[in-house]
Amino acid sequence: QPIVSTQDLTKVYGHGATAVHALRGINLAIQPGEFVAVMGPSGCGKSTLLHLIGGLDRPTSGKVMIEGEDLTRLNDDQVTALRRRKMGFVFQFFNLIPVLNALENAALPMILDGMRPNEAYQRAREWLERVGLGPRLTHRPSELSGGEQQRVAIARALASEPSIILADEPTGNLDSRASEEIAMLLRQISSEWGRTILLVTHDPRIAAYADRIVFLKDGQIVDETIMESRNGDE
Ligand code: ADP
Ligand code: ADP
């Protein structure tokens, strides 16, 4: 069973003459452990797709299935609960809290969710170490580079053990070297730790780290590439 699948997913913003058809019938399935990149130019519908899969917005028609559960049939509270339990978000602008250090930032969502702080800090520390931030646990965001801040956000997303990581242009605010490092980290999170990732990016160099690249244009999937070279790498 796929972690995520969509069926004839469509999204229209507005109506009448000014309606924008952001997605026009997307059928996509992401298998456990897969690292999928959705790539396409600005305005092709990447963010909309990620928002619908993440339950941040509702489709005009079509379905989003998360581990067999139809998101579109759940009410808002149920969607919120499912999102907290099953999804980890990584955004372009790291969304870290400036007055909290790396460890506190990574632990906060779990603590707010009712986990005992000791356990939350333990899990946050483990993931921060895995993403290479072991020596930076007590640094605040302003004391970290952009790439390091994004690593904190990635550790935060992984620490609650979601079914899938949804990453929206995670390198969009980084220079090319930091971008490449973040892409390599996502690759490692997938191949070494078996996590499932959906990445959206306009950058082909970043998409190239995925197992599969889905090309989006004007709200439709127009092509798909499986990166065969992944078999047996690393
Ligand atoms: P991408 O992420 O690929 O840049 P988006 O999903 O953000 O594309 O946008 C797809 C299309 O939908 C664009 O034409 C965009 O202007 C439009 N759009 C996105 N969000 C909204 C919104 N909330 N209201 C109206 N139009 C929107
Ligand atoms: P991204 O860079 O990730 O594609 P955008 O800058 O396109 O994001 O959009 C940022 C936010 O503004 C999103 O929540 C999107 O839904 C909304 N948005 C995008 N285009 C429009 C639009 N034409 N009208 C209203 N809201 C929009």
Short mmCIF file of C-alpha atoms and ligand atoms in Angstrom, two decimals:
data_model
loop_
_atom_site.label_atom_id
_atom_site.label_comp_id
_atom_site.label_asym_id
_atom_site.label_seq_id
_atom_site.Cartn_x
_atom_site.Cartn_y
_atom_site.Cartn_z
CA GLN A 1 0.00 0.00 0.00
CA PRO A 2 1.35 3.45 -0.92
CA ILE A 3 2.02 5.96 1.85
CA VAL A 4 0.38 8.65 -0.25
CA SER A 5 -1.72 8.47 -3.36
CA THR A 6 -3.84 10.98 -5.23
CA GLN A 7 -6.67 10.25 -7.64
CA ASP A 8 -7.69 12.78 -10.29
CA LEU A 9 -6.70 15.54 -7.93
CA THR A 10 -7.79 18.97 -9.11
CA LYS A 11 -7.61 22.43 -7.59
CA VAL A 12 -9.22 25.55 -8.97
CA TYR A 13 -8.62 28.87 -7.22
CA GLY A 14 -11.37 31.46 -7.63
CA HIS A 15 -14.13 31.09 -10.19
CA GLY A 16 -15.54 32.41 -13.42
CA ALA A 17 -13.29 34.34 -15.76
CA THR A 18 -10.51 34.69 -13.18
CA ALA A 19 -10.41 31.02 -12.13
CA VAL A 20 -6.90 29.53 -11.92
CA HIS A 21 -6.69 25.80 -12.66
CA ALA A 22 -3.69 25.02 -10.47
CA LEU A 23 -3.99 21.20 -10.68
CA ARG A 24 -5.74 19.31 -13.46
CA GLY A 25 -6.13 15.66 -12.52
CA ILE A 26 -3.02 14.48 -10.71
CA ASN A 27 -2.55 10.72 -10.19
CA LEU A 28 0.48 10.01 -8.08
CA ALA A 29 1.44 7.18 -5.71
CA ILE A 30 4.38 7.24 -3.33
CA GLN A 31 5.57 3.91 -1.95
CA PRO A 32 7.07 3.35 1.51
CA GLY A 33 10.71 4.40 1.54
CA GLU A 34 10.52 6.21 -1.79
CA PHE A 35 12.12 9.61 -2.34
CA VAL A 36 10.05 11.43 -4.96
CA ALA A 37 10.78 14.87 -6.38
CA VAL A 38 8.09 16.92 -8.09
CA MET A 39 9.76 19.38 -10.41
CA GLY A 40 8.49 22.15 -12.63
CA PRO A 41 8.60 25.88 -13.26
CA SER A 42 7.16 28.48 -10.94
CA GLY A 43 3.35 28.46 -11.05
CA CYS A 44 2.99 24.87 -12.31
CA GLY A 45 1.18 23.76 -9.14
CA LYS A 46 3.94 22.22 -6.99
CA SER A 47 3.05 24.01 -3.76
CA THR A 48 -0.64 23.43 -4.31
CA LEU A 49 0.00 19.69 -4.69
CA LEU A 50 2.07 19.59 -1.51
CA HIS A 51 -0.52 21.61 0.41
CA LEU A 52 -3.34 19.28 -0.66
CA ILE A 53 -1.36 16.15 0.24
CA GLY A 54 -0.41 17.74 3.56
CA GLY A 55 -4.02 18.59 4.35
CA LEU A 56 -3.22 22.31 4.51
CA ASP A 57 -5.87 23.00 1.86
CA ARG A 58 -8.71 21.03 0.27
CA PRO A 59 -9.00 19.91 -3.35
CA THR A 60 -11.74 21.07 -5.70
CA SER A 61 -12.23 17.42 -6.70
CA GLY A 62 -10.39 14.14 -6.51
CA LYS A 63 -8.92 12.26 -3.58
CA VAL A 64 -5.86 12.26 -1.36
CA MET A 65 -5.22 8.92 0.36
CA ILE A 66 -2.78 8.74 3.26
CA GLU A 67 -1.98 5.11 4.15
CA GLY A 68 -5.39 4.08 2.89
CA GLU A 69 -7.31 6.87 4.62
CA ASP A 70 -9.17 9.39 2.42
CA LEU A 71 -8.17 12.87 3.61
CA THR A 72 -11.01 14.48 1.73
CA ARG A 73 -13.57 12.61 3.85
CA LEU A 74 -12.18 13.79 7.16
CA ASN A 75 -13.30 16.96 8.95
CA ASP A 76 -10.81 19.72 9.75
CA ASP A 77 -10.01 18.42 13.24
CA GLN A 78 -9.42 14.92 11.91
CA VAL A 79 -7.18 16.29 9.16
CA THR A 80 -5.18 18.23 11.74
CA ALA A 81 -4.78 15.12 13.88
CA LEU A 82 -3.68 13.03 10.91
CA ARG A 83 -1.23 15.71 9.81
CA ARG A 84 0.36 15.83 13.28
CA ARG A 85 0.64 12.08 13.46
CA LYS A 86 1.79 11.26 9.96
CA MET A 87 3.44 14.24 8.30
CA GLY A 88 6.65 16.14 8.74
CA PHE A 89 6.94 19.49 6.96
CA VAL A 90 10.08 21.22 5.78
CA PHE A 91 9.70 24.68 4.24
CA GLN A 92 11.83 27.14 2.33
CA PHE A 93 12.01 29.52 5.29
CA PHE A 94 12.95 27.22 8.13
CA ASN A 95 10.18 28.42 10.50
CA LEU A 96 12.37 28.07 13.58
CA ILE A 97 11.64 29.97 16.77
CA PRO A 98 14.40 32.56 17.26
CA VAL A 99 14.56 32.46 21.08
CA LEU A 100 14.84 28.65 21.24
CA ASN A 101 18.03 26.71 20.60
CA ALA A 102 18.36 23.88 18.08
CA LEU A 103 17.43 21.17 20.58
CA GLU A 104 14.40 23.09 21.87
CA ASN A 105 13.22 23.88 18.35
CA ALA A 106 13.43 20.25 17.29
CA ALA A 107 11.69 19.01 20.45
CA LEU A 108 8.91 21.60 20.63
CA PRO A 109 6.27 20.01 18.36
CA MET A 110 6.49 16.74 20.30
CA ILE A 111 6.22 18.54 23.64
CA LEU A 112 3.21 20.52 22.41
CA ASP A 113 1.75 17.21 21.33
CA GLY A 114 1.94 15.92 24.89
CA MET A 115 5.15 13.90 24.87
CA ARG A 116 7.20 13.92 28.08
CA PRO A 117 9.92 16.55 27.61
CA ASN A 118 12.70 14.07 28.47
CA GLU A 119 11.66 11.75 25.69
CA ALA A 120 11.10 14.62 23.25
CA TYR A 121 14.59 16.01 23.93
CA GLN A 122 16.07 12.55 23.59
CA ARG A 123 14.49 12.00 20.18
CA ALA A 124 15.33 15.54 19.04
CA ARG A 125 18.95 15.05 20.08
CA GLU A 126 19.22 11.77 18.18
CA TRP A 127 17.99 13.31 14.95
CA LEU A 128 20.07 16.44 15.35
CA GLU A 129 23.10 14.19 15.72
CA ARG A 130 22.13 12.20 12.64
CA VAL A 131 21.84 15.36 10.54
CA GLY A 132 25.27 16.45 11.73
CA LEU A 133 24.28 19.04 14.32
CA GLY A 134 25.52 17.22 17.40
CA PRO A 135 27.94 20.08 18.18
CA ARG A 136 25.25 22.76 17.69
CA LEU A 137 22.49 21.64 20.07
CA THR A 138 22.50 24.81 22.17
CA HIS A 139 22.90 27.27 19.32
CA ARG A 140 20.01 29.55 18.45
CA PRO A 141 18.92 29.96 14.81
CA SER A 142 20.75 33.32 14.51
CA GLU A 143 24.00 31.53 15.41
CA LEU A 144 23.55 28.92 12.67
CA SER A 145 24.09 29.09 8.90
CA GLY A 146 21.11 28.74 6.58
CA GLY A 147 22.03 25.14 5.83
CA GLU A 148 22.31 24.37 9.54
CA GLN A 149 18.95 25.98 10.24
CA GLN A 150 17.39 23.81 7.57
CA ARG A 151 19.00 20.75 9.22
CA VAL A 152 17.30 21.71 12.48
CA ALA A 153 13.99 21.93 10.63
CA ILE A 154 14.63 18.52 9.04
CA ALA A 155 15.50 16.98 12.43
CA ARG A 156 12.35 18.54 13.87
CA ALA A 157 10.27 17.01 11.07
CA LEU A 158 11.84 13.55 11.51
CA ALA A 159 11.86 13.40 15.29
CA SER A 160 8.15 12.70 15.58
CA GLU A 161 8.57 9.70 13.23
CA PRO A 162 6.10 10.77 10.53
CA SER A 163 5.01 8.45 7.71
CA ILE A 164 6.24 10.97 5.14
CA ILE A 165 8.35 14.11 4.94
CA LEU A 166 6.87 16.86 2.76
CA ALA A 167 9.55 19.33 1.70
CA ASP A 168 8.52 22.51 -0.13
CA GLU A 169 11.52 24.10 -1.89
CA PRO A 170 13.76 23.29 1.10
CA THR A 171 16.80 24.70 -0.71
CA GLY A 172 15.05 27.79 -2.06
CA ASN A 173 16.70 30.07 0.47
CA LEU A 174 20.19 28.51 0.41
CA ASP A 175 23.30 29.07 -1.69
CA SER A 176 24.25 26.32 -4.11
CA ARG A 177 26.70 24.54 -1.82
CA ALA A 178 24.29 24.43 1.13
CA SER A 179 21.52 23.37 -1.27
CA GLU A 180 23.53 20.43 -2.48
CA GLU A 181 24.30 19.40 1.11
CA ILE A 182 20.62 19.48 2.04
CA ALA A 183 19.77 17.40 -1.05
CA MET A 184 22.46 14.88 -0.07
CA LEU A 185 21.06 14.76 3.44
CA LEU A 186 17.56 14.01 2.12
CA ARG A 187 19.11 11.28 -0.04
CA GLN A 188 20.76 9.80 3.06
CA ILE A 189 17.56 10.04 5.11
CA SER A 190 15.88 8.00 2.40
CA SER A 191 18.53 5.40 1.60
CA GLU A 192 20.14 4.99 5.02
CA TRP A 193 17.14 5.44 7.31
CA GLY A 194 14.35 4.32 4.96
CA ARG A 195 12.19 7.38 5.36
CA THR A 196 9.63 8.41 2.70
CA ILE A 197 10.09 11.85 1.17
CA LEU A 198 8.11 14.06 -1.19
CA LEU A 199 10.17 17.04 -2.31
CA VAL A 200 9.01 19.86 -4.54
CA THR A 201 11.60 21.99 -6.28
CA HIS A 202 12.14 23.98 -9.44
CA ASP A 203 15.84 23.07 -9.34
CA PRO A 204 16.90 20.06 -11.48
CA ARG A 205 20.17 19.69 -9.57
CA ILE A 206 18.22 19.13 -6.36
CA ALA A 207 15.58 16.87 -7.93
CA ALA A 208 18.40 14.66 -9.25
CA TYR A 209 18.95 13.27 -5.73
CA ALA A 210 15.50 11.62 -5.67
CA ASP A 211 14.62 8.04 -6.68
CA ARG A 212 12.00 9.35 -9.07
CA ILE A 213 11.31 12.72 -10.64
CA VAL A 214 7.78 13.69 -11.59
CA PHE A 215 7.57 16.62 -14.00
CA LEU A 216 4.68 19.00 -13.53
CA LYS A 217 3.53 21.55 -16.09
CA ASP A 218 0.40 23.70 -15.99
CA GLY A 219 -1.08 21.50 -13.27
CA GLN A 220 -0.50 18.18 -15.02
CA ILE A 221 2.09 15.43 -14.82
CA VAL A 222 3.85 15.54 -18.18
CA ASP A 223 6.76 13.17 -17.61
CA GLU A 224 8.41 10.92 -15.08
CA THR A 225 11.97 9.66 -14.66
CA ILE A 226 13.16 6.82 -12.46
CA MET A 227 16.77 7.25 -11.41
CA GLU A 228 18.00 3.69 -12.03
CA SER A 229 21.47 4.56 -10.81
CA ARG A 230 20.08 4.59 -7.26
CA ASN A 231 20.04 0.81 -7.08
CA GLY A 232 22.98 -0.16 -4.98
CA ASP A 233 24.50 3.28 -4.54
CA GLU A 234 25.93 4.33 -1.17
P1 ADP B 1 4.33 26.49 -7.80
O1 ADP B 1 4.46 26.00 -6.40
O2 ADP B 1 4.70 25.46 -8.81
O3 ADP B 1 5.03 27.79 -8.03
P2 ADP B 1 1.62 27.05 -7.05
O4 ADP B 1 1.00 25.78 -6.63
O5 ADP B 1 2.09 27.99 -5.99
O6 ADP B 1 2.77 26.74 -8.09
O7 ADP B 1 0.60 27.84 -7.97
C1 ADP B 1 -0.08 27.25 -9.07
C2 ADP B 1 -1.00 28.29 -9.68
O8 ADP B 1 -2.04 28.58 -8.77
C3 ADP B 1 -0.31 29.62 -9.95
O9 ADP B 1 -0.92 30.17 -11.09
C4 ADP B 1 -0.64 30.44 -8.71
O10 ADP B 1 -0.62 31.83 -8.98
C5 ADP B 1 -2.03 29.95 -8.39
N1 ADP B 1 -2.34 30.02 -6.94
C6 ADP B 1 -1.65 29.39 -5.95
N2 ADP B 1 -2.24 29.63 -4.76
C7 ADP B 1 -3.29 30.44 -5.01
C8 ADP B 1 -4.29 31.05 -4.20
N3 ADP B 1 -4.31 30.85 -2.87
N4 ADP B 1 -5.22 31.81 -4.81
C9 ADP B 1 -5.20 31.99 -6.14
N5 ADP B 1 -4.30 31.45 -6.97
C10 ADP B 1 -3.35 30.67 -6.42
P1 ADP B 2 5.89 28.93 -3.60
O1 ADP B 2 7.02 29.87 -3.82
O2 ADP B 2 6.14 27.88 -2.57
O3 ADP B 2 5.29 28.41 -4.87
P2 ADP B 2 4.09 31.08 -3.58
O4 ADP B 2 4.98 32.24 -3.30
O5 ADP B 2 3.64 30.77 -4.96
O6 ADP B 2 4.74 29.79 -2.92
O7 ADP B 2 2.81 31.21 -2.68
C1 ADP B 2 2.89 31.53 -1.32
C2 ADP B 2 1.48 31.50 -0.78
O8 ADP B 2 0.64 32.38 -1.50
C3 ADP B 2 0.87 30.11 -0.88
O9 ADP B 2 0.11 29.86 0.29
C4 ADP B 2 -0.04 30.20 -2.09
O10 ADP B 2 -1.18 29.36 -1.94
C5 ADP B 2 -0.44 31.66 -2.11
N1 ADP B 2 -0.58 32.16 -3.49
C6 ADP B 2 0.23 31.89 -4.53
N2 ADP B 2 -0.21 32.50 -5.66
C7 ADP B 2 -1.33 33.19 -5.29
C8 ADP B 2 -2.24 34.02 -5.99
N3 ADP B 2 -2.14 34.26 -7.30
N4 ADP B 2 -3.26 34.56 -5.29
C9 ADP B 2 -3.38 34.31 -3.98
N5 ADP B 2 -2.55 33.53 -3.27
C10 ADP B 2 -1.54 32.97 -3.91
#
